[in-house]
Coordinates of C-alpha atoms and ligand atoms in Angstrom, one line a residue:
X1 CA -9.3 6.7 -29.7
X2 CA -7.0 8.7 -26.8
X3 CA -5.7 6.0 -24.7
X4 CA -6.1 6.7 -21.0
X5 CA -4.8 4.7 -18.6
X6 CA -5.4 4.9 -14.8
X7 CA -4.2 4.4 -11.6
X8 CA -6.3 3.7 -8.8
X9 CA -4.7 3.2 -5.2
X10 CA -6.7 2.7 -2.2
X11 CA -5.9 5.3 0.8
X12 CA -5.2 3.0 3.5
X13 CA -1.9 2.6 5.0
X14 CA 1.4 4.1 3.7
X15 CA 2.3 4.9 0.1
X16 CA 3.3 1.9 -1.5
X17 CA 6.3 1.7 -3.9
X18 CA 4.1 -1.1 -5.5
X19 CA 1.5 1.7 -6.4
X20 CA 4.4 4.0 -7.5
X21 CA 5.7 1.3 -10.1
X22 CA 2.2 0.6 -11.1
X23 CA 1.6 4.2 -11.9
X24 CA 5.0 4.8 -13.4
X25 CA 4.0 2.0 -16.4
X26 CA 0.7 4.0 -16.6
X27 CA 2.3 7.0 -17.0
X28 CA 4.9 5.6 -19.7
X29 CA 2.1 4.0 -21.6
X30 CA -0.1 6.8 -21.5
X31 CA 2.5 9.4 -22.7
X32 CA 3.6 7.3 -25.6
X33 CA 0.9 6.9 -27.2
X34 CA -0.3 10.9 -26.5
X35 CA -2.9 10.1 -24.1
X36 CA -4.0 11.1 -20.7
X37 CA -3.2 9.2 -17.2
X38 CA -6.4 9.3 -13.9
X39 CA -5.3 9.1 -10.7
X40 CA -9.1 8.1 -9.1
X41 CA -8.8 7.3 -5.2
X42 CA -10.8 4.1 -4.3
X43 CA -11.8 4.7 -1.1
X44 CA -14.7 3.0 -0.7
X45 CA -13.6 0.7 2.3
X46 CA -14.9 3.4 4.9
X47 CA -13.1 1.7 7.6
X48 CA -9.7 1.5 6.2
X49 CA -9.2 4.8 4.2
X50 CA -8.0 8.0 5.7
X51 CA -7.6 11.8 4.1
X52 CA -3.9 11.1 5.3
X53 CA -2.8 8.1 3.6
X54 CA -4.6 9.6 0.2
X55 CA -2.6 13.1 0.6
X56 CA 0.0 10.8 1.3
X57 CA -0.5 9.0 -2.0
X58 CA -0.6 12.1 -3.9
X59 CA 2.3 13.5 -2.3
X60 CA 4.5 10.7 -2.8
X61 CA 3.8 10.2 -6.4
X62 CA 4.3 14.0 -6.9
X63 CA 7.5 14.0 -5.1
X64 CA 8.2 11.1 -8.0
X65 CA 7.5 13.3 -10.7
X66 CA 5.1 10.7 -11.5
X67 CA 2.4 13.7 -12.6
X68 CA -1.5 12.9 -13.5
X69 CA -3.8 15.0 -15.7
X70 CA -6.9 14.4 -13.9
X71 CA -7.5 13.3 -10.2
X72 CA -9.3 14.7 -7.3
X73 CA -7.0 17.6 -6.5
X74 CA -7.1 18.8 -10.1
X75 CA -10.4 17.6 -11.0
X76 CA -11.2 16.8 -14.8
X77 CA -14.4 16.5 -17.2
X78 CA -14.9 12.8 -15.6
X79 CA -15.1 13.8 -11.9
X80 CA -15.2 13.2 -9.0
X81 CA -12.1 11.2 -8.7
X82 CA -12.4 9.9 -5.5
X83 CA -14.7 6.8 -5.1
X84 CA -16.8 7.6 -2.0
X85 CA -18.4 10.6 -3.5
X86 CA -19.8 8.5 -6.4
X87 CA -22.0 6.3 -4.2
X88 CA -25.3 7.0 -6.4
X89 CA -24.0 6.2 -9.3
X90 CA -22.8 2.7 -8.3
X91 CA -26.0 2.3 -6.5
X92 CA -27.7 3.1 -10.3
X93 CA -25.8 0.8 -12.1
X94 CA -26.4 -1.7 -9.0
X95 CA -30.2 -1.5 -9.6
X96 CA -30.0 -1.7 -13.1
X97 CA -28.2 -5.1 -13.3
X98 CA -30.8 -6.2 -10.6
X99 CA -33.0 -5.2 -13.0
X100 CA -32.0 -7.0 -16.0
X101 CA -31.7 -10.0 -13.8
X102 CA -28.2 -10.2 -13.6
X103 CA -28.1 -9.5 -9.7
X104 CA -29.8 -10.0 -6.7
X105 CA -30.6 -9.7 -3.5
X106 CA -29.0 -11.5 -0.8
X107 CA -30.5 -11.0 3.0
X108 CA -27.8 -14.2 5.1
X109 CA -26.5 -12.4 7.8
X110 CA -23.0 -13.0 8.3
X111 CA -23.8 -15.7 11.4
X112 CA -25.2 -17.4 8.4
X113 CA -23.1 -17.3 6.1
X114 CA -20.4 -18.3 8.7
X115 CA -22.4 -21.4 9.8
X116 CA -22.3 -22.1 5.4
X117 CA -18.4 -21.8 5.4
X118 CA -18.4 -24.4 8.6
X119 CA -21.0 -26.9 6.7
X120 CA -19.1 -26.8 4.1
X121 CA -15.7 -27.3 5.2
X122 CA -16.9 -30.6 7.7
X123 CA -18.4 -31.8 4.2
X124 CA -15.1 -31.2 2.5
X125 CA -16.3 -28.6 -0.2
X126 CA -15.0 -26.1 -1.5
X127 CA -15.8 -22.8 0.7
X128 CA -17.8 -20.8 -1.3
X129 CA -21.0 -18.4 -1.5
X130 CA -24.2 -21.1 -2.6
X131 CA -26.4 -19.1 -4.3
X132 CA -29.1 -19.3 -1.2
X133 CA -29.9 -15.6 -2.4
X134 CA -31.4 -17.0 -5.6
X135 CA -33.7 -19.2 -4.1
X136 CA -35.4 -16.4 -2.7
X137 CA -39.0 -16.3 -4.3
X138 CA -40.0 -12.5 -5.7
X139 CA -42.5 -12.3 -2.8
X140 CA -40.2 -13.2 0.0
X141 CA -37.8 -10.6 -1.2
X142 CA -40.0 -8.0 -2.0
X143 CA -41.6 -8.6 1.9
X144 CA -37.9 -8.4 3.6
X145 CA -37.5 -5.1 1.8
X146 CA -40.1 -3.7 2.9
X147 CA -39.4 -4.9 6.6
X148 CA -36.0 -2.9 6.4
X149 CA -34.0 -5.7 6.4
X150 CA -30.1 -5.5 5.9
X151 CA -28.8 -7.3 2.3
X152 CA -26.5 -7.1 -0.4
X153 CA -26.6 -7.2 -3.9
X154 CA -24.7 -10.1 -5.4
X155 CA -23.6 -10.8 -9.3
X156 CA -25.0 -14.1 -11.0
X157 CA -22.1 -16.0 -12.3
X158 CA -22.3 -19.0 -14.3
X159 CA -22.3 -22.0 -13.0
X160 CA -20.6 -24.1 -15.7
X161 CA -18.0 -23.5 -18.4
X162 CA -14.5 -21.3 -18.1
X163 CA -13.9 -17.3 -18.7
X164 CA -11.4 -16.5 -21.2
X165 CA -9.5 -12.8 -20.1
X166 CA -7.4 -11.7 -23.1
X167 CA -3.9 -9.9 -21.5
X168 CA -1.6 -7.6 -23.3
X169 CA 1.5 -9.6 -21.7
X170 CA 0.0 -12.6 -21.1
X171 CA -2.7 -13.9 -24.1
X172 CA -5.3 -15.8 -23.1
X173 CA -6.0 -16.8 -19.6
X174 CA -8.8 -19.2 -18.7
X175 CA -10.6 -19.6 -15.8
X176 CA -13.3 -21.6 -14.5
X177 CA -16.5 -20.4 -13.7
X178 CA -16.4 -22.9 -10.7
X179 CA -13.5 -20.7 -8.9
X180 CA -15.5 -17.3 -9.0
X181 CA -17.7 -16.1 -6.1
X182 CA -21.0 -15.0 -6.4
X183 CA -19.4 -11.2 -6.1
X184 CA -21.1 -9.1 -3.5
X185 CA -22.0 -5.9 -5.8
X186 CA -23.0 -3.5 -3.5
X187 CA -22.6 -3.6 0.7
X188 CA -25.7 -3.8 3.1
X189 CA -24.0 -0.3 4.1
X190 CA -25.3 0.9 0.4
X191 CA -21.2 1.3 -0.4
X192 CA -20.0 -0.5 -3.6
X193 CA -17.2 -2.9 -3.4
X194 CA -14.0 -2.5 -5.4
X195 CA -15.5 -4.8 -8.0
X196 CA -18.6 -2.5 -9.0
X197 CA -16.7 0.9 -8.6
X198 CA -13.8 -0.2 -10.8
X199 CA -15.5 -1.6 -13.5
X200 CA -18.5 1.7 -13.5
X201 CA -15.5 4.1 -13.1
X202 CA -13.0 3.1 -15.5
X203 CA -16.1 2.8 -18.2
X204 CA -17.5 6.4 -17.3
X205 CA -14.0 7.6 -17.0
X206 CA -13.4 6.4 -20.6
X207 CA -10.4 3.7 -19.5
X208 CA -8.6 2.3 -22.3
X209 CA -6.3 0.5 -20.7
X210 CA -6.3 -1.4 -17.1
X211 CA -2.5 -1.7 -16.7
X212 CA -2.8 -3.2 -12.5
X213 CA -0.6 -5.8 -10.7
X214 CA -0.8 -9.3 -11.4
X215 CA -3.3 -10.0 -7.9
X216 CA -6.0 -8.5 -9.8
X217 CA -5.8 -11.2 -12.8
X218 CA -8.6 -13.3 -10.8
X219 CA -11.0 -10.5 -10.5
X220 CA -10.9 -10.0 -14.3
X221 CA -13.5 -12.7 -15.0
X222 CA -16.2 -10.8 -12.9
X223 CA -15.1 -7.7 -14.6
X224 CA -15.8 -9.2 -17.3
X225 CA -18.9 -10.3 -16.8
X226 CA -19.7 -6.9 -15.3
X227 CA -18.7 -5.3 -18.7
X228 CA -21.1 -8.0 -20.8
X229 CA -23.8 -7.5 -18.5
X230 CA -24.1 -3.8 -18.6
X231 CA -23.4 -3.6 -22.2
X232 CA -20.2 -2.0 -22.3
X233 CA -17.0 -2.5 -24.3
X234 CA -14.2 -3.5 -21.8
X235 CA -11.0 -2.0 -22.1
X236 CA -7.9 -3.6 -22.6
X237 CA -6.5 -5.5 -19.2
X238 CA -2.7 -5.6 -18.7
X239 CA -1.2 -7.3 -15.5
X240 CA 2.5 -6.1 -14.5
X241 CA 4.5 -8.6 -12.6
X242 CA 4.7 -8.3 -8.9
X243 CA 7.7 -7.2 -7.1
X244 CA 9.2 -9.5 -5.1
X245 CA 11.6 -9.5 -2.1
X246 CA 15.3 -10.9 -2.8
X247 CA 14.1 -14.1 -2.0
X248 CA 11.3 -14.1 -4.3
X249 CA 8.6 -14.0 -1.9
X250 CA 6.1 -10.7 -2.8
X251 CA 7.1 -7.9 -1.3
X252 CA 6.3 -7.0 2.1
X253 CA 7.3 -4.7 4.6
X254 CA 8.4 -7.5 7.1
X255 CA 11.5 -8.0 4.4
X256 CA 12.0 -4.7 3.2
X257 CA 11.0 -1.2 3.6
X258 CA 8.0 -0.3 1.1
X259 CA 6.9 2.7 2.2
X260 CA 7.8 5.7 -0.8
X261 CA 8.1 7.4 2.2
X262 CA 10.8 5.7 3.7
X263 CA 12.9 6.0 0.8
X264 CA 12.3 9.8 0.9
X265 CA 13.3 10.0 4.3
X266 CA 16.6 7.8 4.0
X267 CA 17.7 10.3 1.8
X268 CA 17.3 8.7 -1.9
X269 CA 17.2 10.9 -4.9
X270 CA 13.5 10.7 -6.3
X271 CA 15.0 10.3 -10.1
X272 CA 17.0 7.7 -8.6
X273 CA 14.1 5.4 -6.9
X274 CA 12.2 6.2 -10.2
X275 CA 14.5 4.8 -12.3
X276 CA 14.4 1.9 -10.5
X277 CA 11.1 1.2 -10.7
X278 CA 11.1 1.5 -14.1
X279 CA 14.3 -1.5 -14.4
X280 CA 11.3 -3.6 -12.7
X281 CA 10.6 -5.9 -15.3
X282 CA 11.5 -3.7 -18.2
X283 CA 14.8 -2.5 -19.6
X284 CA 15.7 0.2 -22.2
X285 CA 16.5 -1.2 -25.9
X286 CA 20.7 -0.7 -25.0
X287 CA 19.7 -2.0 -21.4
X288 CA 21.6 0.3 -19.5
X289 CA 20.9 1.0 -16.2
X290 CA 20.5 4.7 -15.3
X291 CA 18.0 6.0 -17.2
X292 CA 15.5 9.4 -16.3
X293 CA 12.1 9.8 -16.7
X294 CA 12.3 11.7 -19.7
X295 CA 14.4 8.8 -21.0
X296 CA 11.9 6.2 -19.9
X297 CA 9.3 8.2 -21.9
X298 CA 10.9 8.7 -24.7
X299 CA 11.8 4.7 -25.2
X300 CA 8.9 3.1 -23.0
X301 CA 7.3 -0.1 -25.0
X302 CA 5.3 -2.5 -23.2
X303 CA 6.3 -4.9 -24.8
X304 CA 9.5 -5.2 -23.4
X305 CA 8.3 -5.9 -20.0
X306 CA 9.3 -9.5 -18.9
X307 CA 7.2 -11.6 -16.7
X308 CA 9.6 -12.9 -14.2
X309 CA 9.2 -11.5 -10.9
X310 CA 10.8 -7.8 -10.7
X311 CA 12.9 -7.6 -7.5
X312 CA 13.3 -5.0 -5.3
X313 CA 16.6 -5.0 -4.0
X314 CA 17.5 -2.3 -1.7
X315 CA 21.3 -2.9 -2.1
X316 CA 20.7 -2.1 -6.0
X317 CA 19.1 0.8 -5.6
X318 CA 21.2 2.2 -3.4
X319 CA 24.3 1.7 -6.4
X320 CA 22.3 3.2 -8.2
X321 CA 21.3 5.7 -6.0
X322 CA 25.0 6.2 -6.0
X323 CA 25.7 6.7 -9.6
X324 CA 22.9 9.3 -9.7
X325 CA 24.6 11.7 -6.6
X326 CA 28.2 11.0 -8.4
X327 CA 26.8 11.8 -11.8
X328 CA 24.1 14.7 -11.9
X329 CA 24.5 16.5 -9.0
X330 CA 27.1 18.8 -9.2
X331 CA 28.7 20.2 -5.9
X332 CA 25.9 23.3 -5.8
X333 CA 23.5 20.6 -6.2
X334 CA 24.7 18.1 -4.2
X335 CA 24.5 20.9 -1.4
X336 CA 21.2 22.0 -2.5
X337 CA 19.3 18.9 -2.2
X338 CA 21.0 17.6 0.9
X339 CA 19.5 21.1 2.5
X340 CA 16.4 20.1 1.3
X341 CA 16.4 16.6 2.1
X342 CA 17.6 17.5 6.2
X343 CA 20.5 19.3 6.8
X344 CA 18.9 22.7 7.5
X345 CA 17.8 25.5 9.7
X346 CA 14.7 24.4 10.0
X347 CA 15.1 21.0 11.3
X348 CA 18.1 21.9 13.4
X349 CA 15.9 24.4 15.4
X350 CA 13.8 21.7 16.5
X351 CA 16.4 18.9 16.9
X352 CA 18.8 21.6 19.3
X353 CA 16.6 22.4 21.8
X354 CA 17.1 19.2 23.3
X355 CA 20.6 18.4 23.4
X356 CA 21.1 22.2 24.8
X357 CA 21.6 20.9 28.4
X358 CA 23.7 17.7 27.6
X359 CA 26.3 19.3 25.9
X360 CA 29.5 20.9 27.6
X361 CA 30.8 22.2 24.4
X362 CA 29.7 22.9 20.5
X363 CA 32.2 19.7 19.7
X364 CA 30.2 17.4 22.1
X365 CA 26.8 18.4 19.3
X366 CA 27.2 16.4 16.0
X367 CA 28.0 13.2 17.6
X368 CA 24.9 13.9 19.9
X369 CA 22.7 14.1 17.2
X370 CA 24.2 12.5 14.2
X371 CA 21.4 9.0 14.7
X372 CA 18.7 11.5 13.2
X373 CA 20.6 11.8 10.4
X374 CA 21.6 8.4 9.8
X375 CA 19.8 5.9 8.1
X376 CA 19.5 2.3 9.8
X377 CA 21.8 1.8 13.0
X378 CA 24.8 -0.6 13.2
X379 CA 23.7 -2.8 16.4
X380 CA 24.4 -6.1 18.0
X381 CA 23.2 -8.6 20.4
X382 CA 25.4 -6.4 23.0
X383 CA 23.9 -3.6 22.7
X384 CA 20.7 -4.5 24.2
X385 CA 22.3 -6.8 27.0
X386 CA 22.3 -3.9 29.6
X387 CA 18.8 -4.0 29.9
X388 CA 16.7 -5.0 32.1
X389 CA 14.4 -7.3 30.2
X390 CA 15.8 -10.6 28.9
X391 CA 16.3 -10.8 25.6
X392 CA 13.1 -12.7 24.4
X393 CA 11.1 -10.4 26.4
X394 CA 12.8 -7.2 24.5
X395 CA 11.9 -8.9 21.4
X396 CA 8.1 -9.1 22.2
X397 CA 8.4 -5.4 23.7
X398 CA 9.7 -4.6 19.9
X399 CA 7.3 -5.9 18.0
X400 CA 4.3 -5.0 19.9
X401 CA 5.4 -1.6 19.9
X402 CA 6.2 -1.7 16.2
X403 CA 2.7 -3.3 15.6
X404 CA 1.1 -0.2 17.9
X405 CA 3.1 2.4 15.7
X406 CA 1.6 0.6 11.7
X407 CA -1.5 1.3 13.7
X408 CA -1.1 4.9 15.3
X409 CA -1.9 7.9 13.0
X410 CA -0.4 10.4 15.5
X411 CA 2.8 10.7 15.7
X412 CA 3.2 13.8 17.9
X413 CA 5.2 13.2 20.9
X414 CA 2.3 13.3 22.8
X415 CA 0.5 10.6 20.8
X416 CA 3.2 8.2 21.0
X417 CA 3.8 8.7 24.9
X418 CA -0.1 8.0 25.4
X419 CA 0.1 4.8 23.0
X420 CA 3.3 3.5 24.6
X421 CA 2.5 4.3 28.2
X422 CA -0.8 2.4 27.7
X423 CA 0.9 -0.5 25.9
X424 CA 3.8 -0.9 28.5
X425 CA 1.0 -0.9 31.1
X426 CA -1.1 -3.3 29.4
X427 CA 2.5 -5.7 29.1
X428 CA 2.8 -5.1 32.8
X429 CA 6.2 -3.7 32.6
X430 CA 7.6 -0.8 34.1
X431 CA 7.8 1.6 31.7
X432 CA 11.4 2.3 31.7
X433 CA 12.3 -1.0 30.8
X434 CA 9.6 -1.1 28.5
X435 CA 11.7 1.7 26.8
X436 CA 15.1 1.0 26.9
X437 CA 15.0 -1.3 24.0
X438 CA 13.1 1.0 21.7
X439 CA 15.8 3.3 23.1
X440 CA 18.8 1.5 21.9
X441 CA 17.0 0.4 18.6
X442 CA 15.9 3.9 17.2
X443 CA 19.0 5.8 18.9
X444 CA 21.6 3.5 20.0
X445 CA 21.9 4.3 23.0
X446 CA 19.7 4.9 26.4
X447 CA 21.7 8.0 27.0
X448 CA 20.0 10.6 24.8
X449 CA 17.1 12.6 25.3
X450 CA 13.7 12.0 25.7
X451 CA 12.7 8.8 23.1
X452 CA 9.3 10.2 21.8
X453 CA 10.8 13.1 21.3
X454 CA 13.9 11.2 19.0
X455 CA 11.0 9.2 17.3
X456 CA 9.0 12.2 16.6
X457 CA 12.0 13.7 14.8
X458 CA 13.0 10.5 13.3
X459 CA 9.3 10.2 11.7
X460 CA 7.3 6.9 11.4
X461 CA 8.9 5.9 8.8
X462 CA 13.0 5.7 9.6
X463 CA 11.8 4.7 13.3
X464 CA 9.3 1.5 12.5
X465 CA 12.2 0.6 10.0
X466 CA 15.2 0.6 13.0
X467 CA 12.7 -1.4 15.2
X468 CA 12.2 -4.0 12.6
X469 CA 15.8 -4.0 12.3
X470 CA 16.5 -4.2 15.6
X471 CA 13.9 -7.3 16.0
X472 CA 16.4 -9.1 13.5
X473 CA 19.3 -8.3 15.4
X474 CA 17.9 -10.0 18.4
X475 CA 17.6 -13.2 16.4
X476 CA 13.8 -12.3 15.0
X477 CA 10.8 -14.0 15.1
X478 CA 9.7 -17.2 13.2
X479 CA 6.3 -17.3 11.9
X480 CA 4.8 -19.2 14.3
X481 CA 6.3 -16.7 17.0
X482 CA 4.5 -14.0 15.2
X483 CA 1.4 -16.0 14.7
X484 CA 1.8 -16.7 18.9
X485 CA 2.6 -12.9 19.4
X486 CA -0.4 -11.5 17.2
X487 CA -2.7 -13.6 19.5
X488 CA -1.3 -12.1 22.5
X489 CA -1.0 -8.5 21.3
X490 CA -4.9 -8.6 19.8
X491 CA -5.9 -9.8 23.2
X492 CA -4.3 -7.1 25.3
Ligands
LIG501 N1 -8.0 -0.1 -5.6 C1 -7.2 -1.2 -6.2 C2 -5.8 -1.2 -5.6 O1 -5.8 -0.7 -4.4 C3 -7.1 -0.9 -7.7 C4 -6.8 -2.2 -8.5 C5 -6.9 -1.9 -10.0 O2 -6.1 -1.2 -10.6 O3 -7.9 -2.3 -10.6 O4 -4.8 -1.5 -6.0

């Protein structure tokens, strides 16, 4: 048997360093044991995924050195890789489990279903899909189909007794039948859901092993089933820990940058962030800390990955970071890659255009500029107490624009005046004031040039991460601000 392992991000949002330590142990795992690794795109949540985010997705990993041998840029004998162009073939394997009576049809529209979840929380039940599908006589169904009417195809799940999921790391993990849903198979829209297209895919694309985060361990039962039902052998199912912020809590973006691309643009050495994924939850046999890919490789065993919650500690990487720009780069390298990184003709043609006029003499230039440069800004309190707005209102100005920007896809300069313009307009503030503290939190300073044209510069990804910095500095936002705030910034 040739192990293959897989990984399978979904393009929506920005590349995750989550997906990047997922695929690094798929990778490792695949390697030792002479196999091959998939990188399939599920994409099949139309509304969320975007060509961007998955070039994104490929890009990052790439720029990892976290290479694939099959995927939908290089294609493969088990193609296509990306989920949306495989509708018919999930609508197949749909039809022949509706067939063999392991599915059906369910026509509730979602008013009804809603009005279930209500009845069943005043009764005090537990909220979940009743099975109103399978009372649903042959007839009445067959008559509804032929009147065109909108359903989906569910899975029948047992209604009694527990699911046993066998885990490399873990052993045996039982679960009720009771706690799994009735799993929608395929949407009213004829599109599969992640359920359906994982279990078909990894099967046709000859899967060995599912090495996947931990928040997938409760959709193993239905996978499962899925495998029993259509009479296929299910490959082995391993479930990495999931990284956590310092404080233990899973990692999210509110606490910590988790964009790859971030930590590209902050100027971290890709060996360097690489190697830190792979300290998360695993060590090397003489446990020390650097360690390259080729090292990883060479010693990777997963057995030696530990349970306890991996954290992702910025500070650490960054020492480590360190160690890697003190020990392998040498001066021509050091150089070479800082070039590369930033520090060249290139970007300085489009940054100098704009300080041109503001400068009196070539001295005055650096310091002008140096904020694009930089990583996250040293700021206080102070430093917003010039403007205009008070302080809670500056706050609320942050995060709705930071909100706006995780939304925007365009980050031209033009884009981001349109979006902010609109949303200062919609706040009913003047848009000066409206900028000045998105001035001072992505340059420092009100007096520098145009703001879109420093957050264009800056990119996404360095300027959301000074705004959320900036939000702390003004004291931040408790949850129930945020919860307040979201209300307000949905309804504008
Ligand atoms: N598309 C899923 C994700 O976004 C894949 C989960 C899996 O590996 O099964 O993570």
């Amino acid at each position: 048997m040739t192990v293959r392992t897989r990984i399978a991000p979904s393009p929506t949002g920005d590349p995750h360093v989550g997906t990047a330590y997922i695929a690094l142990f798929n990778l490792c795992f695949a390697r030792q044991h002479g196999g091959q690794f998939v990188l399939r795109i599920e994409d099949t949540d139309q509304q969320r995924s975007t060509a961007a985010a998955e070039t994104a997705i490929l890009d990052s990993l790439r720029w990892l050195g976290l290479d694939w041998d099959e995927g939908p840029d290089k294609g493969g004998e088990f193609g296509p890789y990306r989920q949306s162009e495989r509708a018919e073939i999930y609508r197949h394997y749909a039809e022949q489990l509706l067939a063999s009576g392991h599915a059906f049809r369910c026509f509730a529209t979602p008013q009804e279903l809603d009005q279930m979840r209500r009845d069943q929380m005043a009764a005090g039940e537990p909220v979940k899909y009743d099975g109103r599908g399978l009372q649903l006589s042959e007839q009445e169904v067959q008559r509804r189909l032929a009147a065109g009417e909108p359903h989906v195809i569910r899975m029948k799940i047992p209604e009694q007794g527990s699911c046993v999921i066998q885990d490399l790391l873990r052993g045996a993990i039982e679960i009720d039948w009771q706690q799994v849903d009735m799993q929608i198979l395929l949407k009213a829209d004829g599109m599969p859901t992640y359920h359906l297209a994982n279990v078909v895919d990894d099967h046709l694309m000859q899967i060995t092993h599912v090495i996947r985060g931990e928040e997938w361990i409760n959709s193993a039962p239905k996978h499962q089933l899925l495998y029993q039902y259509l009479g296929w052998e299910m490959p082995q199912l391993c479930h990495l820990p999931l990284l956590r912020n310092p404080d233990k809590s899973k990692l999210s973006k509110r606490k910590n940058p988790t964009s790859i691309r971030y930590y590209q643009r902050m100027g971290y050495l890709p060996e360097a962030l690489t190697n830190y994924l792979g300290r998360m939850g695993w060590s090397m046999p003489d446990e020390r800390e650097k360690f390259s890919l080729a090292d990883m490789l060479a010693e990777f065993d997963l057995g030696r990955v530990s349970l306890g919650g991996p954290i992702f500690d910025v500070e650490k990487l960054d020492w480590l970071n360190g160690q890697w720009i003190r020990d392998e780069l040498d001066a021509e390298q050091f150089f070479q890659r800082l070039v590369d990184w930033g520090l060249n003709e290139q970007r300085l043609q489009r940054i100098l255009p704009h300080i041109q006029s503001r400068v009196e003499k070539f001295s005055d230039v650096v310091p002008r500029i140096s904020y694009l440069f930089a990583g996250l800004l040293e700021l206080s309190e102070s430093d917003f107490s010039d403007n205009k707005l008070e302080q809670a209102e500056q706050v609320k100005v942050l995060q709705f624009a930071l909100w706006w920007m995780e939304q925007n896809p365009d980050w031209s300069r033009a884009g981001l005046f349109a979006g902010l313009k609109d949303l200062a307009q919609k706040m009913d503030i003047k848009l000066a004031d409206f900028l000045a503290p998105l001035f001072v939190a992505t340059a420092g300073t009100t007096a520098t040039f145009s703001i879109m044209d420093a957050m264009e510069l800056l990119g996404p990804e360095v300027t959301r991460a000074r705004v959320r910095a900036a939000i702390d500095v003004l004291g931040g936002l408790s949850k129930k601000q945020t919860k307040k705030l979201e209300k307000e910034f949905a309804s504008l």
